[in-house]
Amino acid sequence: MEFFCYHRDRPGSLPLREELAEAHWSYMDRYAAELIARGPTFAADGETPTGSVHIVDLPDPAAARAFAFDEPTYQAGAYRDVLLRRWRNLLGRTMWDFPGGRTGGGRYLVLGLGTGEAADLTVPPGRDDLIAYGPLLSDDATLWLGTAALVRAPDPERARAVLTADRYAAVEVHEWEFGGRR
């Protein structure tokens, strides 16, 4: 079962995150084989961290909750909240398999929070810029809750265009980069 996890930073928590960087890396190393995608998000300045995305394949919702909430930086209080949802990998690959590589062009997390009838349940045609893409679902995968995508795009507006306009209660676009040990 695949899960989307987005830890959002608590304002002013950067020193704590920096202090716990090795503990975070060591924790994530334990999940290296299960990770589909990972990486930090940034404010509009492109430098100030705002959160951390992890898409992971785990046995069940309980394992996903343990992954999200046992993470050392979360345990230390660096995050203000966590979005954890079941997710379906419609591309069938990891970010490391993205043909566009780790660099070049802007990279974004596009997060559409759904309401009403499900939207964007299939990969949009001609979207070679998709790094990861899939619906956000309830734990039992019966209820559509939105869509999460990692996308290469020249700007936030074009990244946002990966989702169908006016089908979401809210859409967030965050600068994002490939994660992992440096």
PDB file of C-alpha atoms in Angstrom:
ATOM      1  CA  MET A   1       0.000   0.000   0.000  1.00  0.00           C
ATOM      2  CA  GLU A   2       1.329   3.384  -0.958  1.00  0.00           C
ATOM      3  CA  PHE A   3       1.072   6.424   1.303  1.00  0.00           C
ATOM      4  CA  PHE A   4       1.677  10.130   0.855  1.00  0.00           C
ATOM      5  CA  CYS A   5       3.160  11.883   3.884  1.00  0.00           C
ATOM      6  CA  TYR A   6       3.747  15.635   4.095  1.00  0.00           C
ATOM      7  CA  HIS A   7       5.305  16.968   7.294  1.00  0.00           C
ATOM      8  CA  ARG A   8       4.809  20.756   7.411  1.00  0.00           C
ATOM      9  CA  ASP A   9       7.397  22.753   9.312  1.00  0.00           C
ATOM     10  CA  ARG A  10       6.541  24.677  12.428  1.00  0.00           C
ATOM     11  CA  PRO A  11       7.651  28.331  12.001  1.00  0.00           C
ATOM     12  CA  GLY A  12      11.111  28.855  13.431  1.00  0.00           C
ATOM     13  CA  SER A  13      11.979  25.148  13.480  1.00  0.00           C
ATOM     14  CA  LEU A  14      14.898  25.274  11.027  1.00  0.00           C
ATOM     15  CA  PRO A  15      17.608  25.159  13.744  1.00  0.00           C
ATOM     16  CA  LEU A  16      15.944  22.079  15.243  1.00  0.00           C
ATOM     17  CA  ARG A  17      15.696  20.411  11.822  1.00  0.00           C
ATOM     18  CA  GLU A  18      19.362  21.136  11.173  1.00  0.00           C
ATOM     19  CA  GLU A  19      20.319  19.729  14.578  1.00  0.00           C
ATOM     20  CA  LEU A  20      18.376  16.523  13.870  1.00  0.00           C
ATOM     21  CA  ALA A  21      19.451  16.095  10.245  1.00  0.00           C
ATOM     22  CA  GLU A  22      21.524  12.964  10.856  1.00  0.00           C
ATOM     23  CA  ALA A  23      18.788  11.380  12.984  1.00  0.00           C
ATOM     24  CA  HIS A  24      16.318  12.093  10.147  1.00  0.00           C
ATOM     25  CA  TRP A  25      18.642  10.598   7.506  1.00  0.00           C
ATOM     26  CA  SER A  26      19.314   7.515   9.617  1.00  0.00           C
ATOM     27  CA  TYR A  27      15.592   7.012  10.158  1.00  0.00           C
ATOM     28  CA  MET A  28      14.864   7.345   6.431  1.00  0.00           C
ATOM     29  CA  ASP A  29      17.714   4.968   5.590  1.00  0.00           C
ATOM     30  CA  ARG A  30      15.638   2.247   7.274  1.00  0.00           C
ATOM     31  CA  TYR A  31      12.943   2.823   4.609  1.00  0.00           C
ATOM     32  CA  ALA A  32      15.179   3.194   1.546  1.00  0.00           C
ATOM     33  CA  ALA A  33      13.640   0.189  -0.248  1.00  0.00           C
ATOM     34  CA  GLU A  34      10.076   1.399   0.421  1.00  0.00           C
ATOM     35  CA  LEU A  35      10.466   5.045  -0.666  1.00  0.00           C
ATOM     36  CA  ILE A  36       8.821   6.083  -3.923  1.00  0.00           C
ATOM     37  CA  ALA A  37       9.701   9.771  -3.589  1.00  0.00           C
ATOM     38  CA  ARG A  38      11.070  12.145  -0.997  1.00  0.00           C
ATOM     39  CA  GLY A  39      12.306  15.665  -0.611  1.00  0.00           C
ATOM     40  CA  PRO A  40      11.929  19.038   1.042  1.00  0.00           C
ATOM     41  CA  THR A  41       9.532  21.815   0.100  1.00  0.00           C
ATOM     42  CA  PHE A  42      10.488  25.495   0.181  1.00  0.00           C
ATOM     43  CA  ALA A  43       8.940  28.931   0.544  1.00  0.00           C
ATOM     44  CA  ALA A  44       8.657  31.183  -2.514  1.00  0.00           C
ATOM     45  CA  ASP A  45      12.255  32.343  -1.932  1.00  0.00           C
ATOM     46  CA  GLY A  46      13.391  28.833  -2.915  1.00  0.00           C
ATOM     47  CA  GLU A  47      15.638  28.580   0.152  1.00  0.00           C
ATOM     48  CA  THR A  48      13.554  28.509   3.328  1.00  0.00           C
ATOM     49  CA  PRO A  49      12.392  24.939   4.076  1.00  0.00           C
ATOM     50  CA  THR A  50       8.646  24.581   4.698  1.00  0.00           C
ATOM     51  CA  GLY A  51       8.182  20.828   4.910  1.00  0.00           C
ATOM     52  CA  SER A  52       9.171  17.347   3.882  1.00  0.00           C
ATOM     53  CA  VAL A  53       7.431  14.983   1.436  1.00  0.00           C
ATOM     54  CA  HIS A  54       7.715  11.197   1.635  1.00  0.00           C
ATOM     55  CA  ILE A  55       5.814   8.780  -0.564  1.00  0.00           C
ATOM     56  CA  VAL A  56       6.300   5.289   0.768  1.00  0.00           C
ATOM     57  CA  ASP A  57       5.061   1.745   0.163  1.00  0.00           C
ATOM     58  CA  LEU A  58       4.157   0.119   3.487  1.00  0.00           C
ATOM     59  CA  PRO A  59       2.027  -2.888   4.525  1.00  0.00           C
ATOM     60  CA  ASP A  60      -0.921  -1.020   6.058  1.00  0.00           C
ATOM     61  CA  PRO A  61      -2.194   2.262   7.565  1.00  0.00           C
ATOM     62  CA  ALA A  62      -0.760   1.410  10.995  1.00  0.00           C
ATOM     63  CA  ALA A  63       2.722   1.058   9.508  1.00  0.00           C
ATOM     64  CA  ALA A  64       2.251   4.372   7.673  1.00  0.00           C
ATOM     65  CA  ARG A  65       1.245   6.130  10.904  1.00  0.00           C
ATOM     66  CA  ALA A  66       4.300   4.686  12.645  1.00  0.00           C
ATOM     67  CA  PHE A  67       6.503   5.892   9.763  1.00  0.00           C
ATOM     68  CA  ALA A  68       5.068   9.421   9.941  1.00  0.00           C
ATOM     69  CA  PHE A  69       4.849   9.895  13.682  1.00  0.00           C
ATOM     70  CA  ASP A  70       7.962   8.028  14.885  1.00  0.00           C
ATOM     71  CA  GLU A  71      10.183  10.170  12.654  1.00  0.00           C
ATOM     72  CA  PRO A  72      12.725  11.926  14.956  1.00  0.00           C
ATOM     73  CA  THR A  73      12.101  15.452  13.681  1.00  0.00           C
ATOM     74  CA  TYR A  74       8.360  15.014  14.230  1.00  0.00           C
ATOM     75  CA  GLN A  75       8.983  13.599  17.701  1.00  0.00           C
ATOM     76  CA  ALA A  76      11.125  16.656  18.552  1.00  0.00           C
ATOM     77  CA  GLY A  77       8.342  19.079  17.569  1.00  0.00           C
ATOM     78  CA  ALA A  78       9.776  20.537  14.359  1.00  0.00           C
ATOM     79  CA  TYR A  79       6.580  19.983  12.384  1.00  0.00           C
ATOM     80  CA  ARG A  80       3.318  21.857  12.893  1.00  0.00           C
ATOM     81  CA  ASP A  81       1.227  19.115  11.278  1.00  0.00           C
ATOM     82  CA  VAL A  82       1.305  16.010   9.123  1.00  0.00           C
ATOM     83  CA  LEU A  83      -0.849  15.125   6.133  1.00  0.00           C
ATOM     84  CA  LEU A  84      -0.905  11.341   5.807  1.00  0.00           C
ATOM     85  CA  ARG A  85      -3.101   9.728   3.160  1.00  0.00           C
ATOM     86  CA  ARG A  86      -3.260   6.522   1.228  1.00  0.00           C
ATOM     87  CA  TRP A  87      -1.973   7.182  -2.295  1.00  0.00           C
ATOM     88  CA  ARG A  88      -1.973   5.309  -5.588  1.00  0.00           C
ATOM     89  CA  ASN A  89       1.166   5.396  -7.736  1.00  0.00           C
ATOM     90  CA  LEU A  90      -0.352   5.911 -11.183  1.00  0.00           C
ATOM     91  CA  LEU A  91       3.082   6.205 -12.824  1.00  0.00           C
ATOM     92  CA  GLY A  92       4.262   2.869 -11.399  1.00  0.00           C
ATOM     93  CA  ARG A  93       7.782   4.128 -10.738  1.00  0.00           C
ATOM     94  CA  THR A  94       9.917   5.951  -8.201  1.00  0.00           C
ATOM     95  CA  MET A  95      11.278   9.472  -8.513  1.00  0.00           C
ATOM     96  CA  TRP A  96      14.686   7.942  -9.239  1.00  0.00           C
ATOM     97  CA  ASP A  97      13.188   6.462 -12.419  1.00  0.00           C
ATOM     98  CA  PHE A  98      11.999   9.872 -13.671  1.00  0.00           C
ATOM     99  CA  PRO A  99      13.526  10.280 -17.155  1.00  0.00           C
ATOM    100  CA  GLY A 100      14.114  14.003 -16.532  1.00  0.00           C
ATOM    101  CA  GLY A 101      16.682  13.338 -13.805  1.00  0.00           C
ATOM    102  CA  ARG A 102      17.244  15.066 -10.478  1.00  0.00           C
ATOM    103  CA  THR A 103      17.975  18.565 -11.769  1.00  0.00           C
ATOM    104  CA  GLY A 104      16.930  20.971 -14.479  1.00  0.00           C
ATOM    105  CA  GLY A 105      13.776  23.051 -14.484  1.00  0.00           C
ATOM    106  CA  GLY A 106      11.612  23.929 -11.517  1.00  0.00           C
ATOM    107  CA  ARG A 107      10.298  21.125  -9.342  1.00  0.00           C
ATOM    108  CA  TYR A 108       7.000  21.401  -7.452  1.00  0.00           C
ATOM    109  CA  LEU A 109       4.676  19.577  -5.124  1.00  0.00           C
ATOM    110  CA  VAL A 110       1.103  20.116  -6.312  1.00  0.00           C
ATOM    111  CA  LEU A 111      -1.424  19.134  -3.692  1.00  0.00           C
ATOM    112  CA  GLY A 112      -5.125  19.235  -4.584  1.00  0.00           C
ATOM    113  CA  LEU A 113      -7.467  18.778  -1.654  1.00  0.00           C
ATOM    114  CA  GLY A 114     -10.653  17.269  -3.003  1.00  0.00           C
ATOM    115  CA  THR A 115     -14.288  17.692  -2.327  1.00  0.00           C
ATOM    116  CA  GLY A 116     -17.177  16.110  -4.143  1.00  0.00           C
ATOM    117  CA  GLU A 117     -16.762  13.928  -7.191  1.00  0.00           C
ATOM    118  CA  ALA A 118     -13.305  12.433  -7.807  1.00  0.00           C
ATOM    119  CA  ALA A 119     -11.063  14.085 -10.387  1.00  0.00           C
ATOM    120  CA  ASP A 120      -7.750  13.337 -12.071  1.00  0.00           C
ATOM    121  CA  LEU A 121      -7.870   9.584 -11.497  1.00  0.00           C
ATOM    122  CA  THR A 122      -5.750   8.863 -14.569  1.00  0.00           C
ATOM    123  CA  VAL A 123      -2.410  10.229 -15.712  1.00  0.00           C
ATOM    124  CA  PRO A 124      -2.917  13.273 -17.939  1.00  0.00           C
ATOM    125  CA  PRO A 125      -1.796  12.560 -21.525  1.00  0.00           C
ATOM    126  CA  GLY A 126       1.491  13.974 -22.753  1.00  0.00           C
ATOM    127  CA  ARG A 127       2.812  14.753 -19.268  1.00  0.00           C
ATOM    128  CA  ASP A 128       6.461  13.742 -19.455  1.00  0.00           C
ATOM    129  CA  ASP A 129       7.073  16.274 -16.681  1.00  0.00           C
ATOM    130  CA  LEU A 130       5.413  14.144 -13.997  1.00  0.00           C
ATOM    131  CA  ILE A 131       7.793  12.803 -11.363  1.00  0.00           C
ATOM    132  CA  ALA A 132       5.084  11.235  -9.169  1.00  0.00           C
ATOM    133  CA  TYR A 133       1.306  11.351  -9.562  1.00  0.00           C
ATOM    134  CA  GLY A 134      -1.697   9.812  -7.883  1.00  0.00           C
ATOM    135  CA  PRO A 135      -4.911  10.216  -5.935  1.00  0.00           C
ATOM    136  CA  LEU A 136      -5.072  10.773  -2.189  1.00  0.00           C
ATOM    137  CA  LEU A 137      -7.452   8.248  -0.653  1.00  0.00           C
ATOM    138  CA  SER A 138      -9.023   7.230   2.645  1.00  0.00           C
ATOM    139  CA  ASP A 139      -7.255   4.439   4.572  1.00  0.00           C
ATOM    140  CA  ASP A 140      -9.525   1.815   2.995  1.00  0.00           C
ATOM    141  CA  ALA A 141      -9.044   3.392  -0.486  1.00  0.00           C
ATOM    142  CA  THR A 142     -12.791   3.828  -1.008  1.00  0.00           C
ATOM    143  CA  LEU A 143     -12.974   7.623  -0.723  1.00  0.00           C
ATOM    144  CA  TRP A 144     -11.129  10.090  -2.974  1.00  0.00           C
ATOM    145  CA  LEU A 145      -9.674  12.955  -0.954  1.00  0.00           C
ATOM    146  CA  GLY A 146      -7.561  14.719  -3.553  1.00  0.00           C
ATOM    147  CA  THR A 147      -4.506  14.361  -5.754  1.00  0.00           C
ATOM    148  CA  ALA A 148      -0.774  14.737  -5.095  1.00  0.00           C
ATOM    149  CA  ALA A 149       1.812  15.247  -7.816  1.00  0.00           C
ATOM    150  CA  LEU A 150       5.489  16.016  -8.042  1.00  0.00           C
ATOM    151  CA  VAL A 151       6.096  17.817 -11.307  1.00  0.00           C
ATOM    152  CA  ARG A 152       8.809  19.551 -13.305  1.00  0.00           C
ATOM    153  CA  ALA A 153       7.537  22.891 -14.605  1.00  0.00           C
ATOM    154  CA  PRO A 154       8.915  26.319 -15.505  1.00  0.00           C
ATOM    155  CA  ASP A 155       6.779  28.074 -12.877  1.00  0.00           C
ATOM    156  CA  PRO A 156       4.142  27.411 -10.179  1.00  0.00           C
ATOM    157  CA  GLU A 157       1.211  28.269 -12.459  1.00  0.00           C
ATOM    158  CA  ARG A 158       2.198  25.650 -15.020  1.00  0.00           C
ATOM    159  CA  ALA A 159       2.806  23.139 -12.240  1.00  0.00           C
ATOM    160  CA  ARG A 160      -0.713  23.861 -10.931  1.00  0.00           C
ATOM    161  CA  ALA A 161      -2.111  23.111 -14.409  1.00  0.00           C
ATOM    162  CA  VAL A 162      -1.416  19.393 -13.905  1.00  0.00           C
ATOM    163  CA  LEU A 163      -4.735  19.272 -11.977  1.00  0.00           C
ATOM    164  CA  THR A 164      -8.164  19.894 -13.463  1.00  0.00           C
ATOM    165  CA  ALA A 165      -9.196  23.474 -12.753  1.00  0.00           C
ATOM    166  CA  ASP A 166     -12.101  24.050 -10.340  1.00  0.00           C
ATOM    167  CA  ARG A 167     -12.335  20.428  -9.143  1.00  0.00           C
ATOM    168  CA  TYR A 168     -10.622  20.987  -5.784  1.00  0.00           C
ATOM    169  CA  ALA A 169     -11.542  22.807  -2.592  1.00  0.00           C
ATOM    170  CA  ALA A 170      -7.928  24.038  -2.434  1.00  0.00           C
ATOM    171  CA  VAL A 171      -4.735  23.567  -4.403  1.00  0.00           C
ATOM    172  CA  GLU A 172      -1.298  24.152  -2.917  1.00  0.00           C
ATOM    173  CA  VAL A 173       1.857  24.505  -4.992  1.00  0.00           C
ATOM    174  CA  HIS A 174       5.197  24.276  -3.180  1.00  0.00           C
ATOM    175  CA  GLU A 175       8.715  24.432  -4.543  1.00  0.00           C
ATOM    176  CA  TRP A 176      10.223  20.973  -4.076  1.00  0.00           C
ATOM    177  CA  GLU A 177      13.488  19.198  -4.740  1.00  0.00           C
ATOM    178  CA  PHE A 178      14.646  15.591  -4.895  1.00  0.00           C
ATOM    179  CA  GLY A 179      15.571  14.446  -1.408  1.00  0.00           C
ATOM    180  CA  GLY A 180      17.970  11.964   0.081  1.00  0.00           C
ATOM    181  CA  ARG A 181      21.392  12.071   1.635  1.00  0.00           C
ATOM    182  CA  ARG A 182      23.627  14.753   0.221  1.00  0.00           C
TER     183      ARG A 182
END
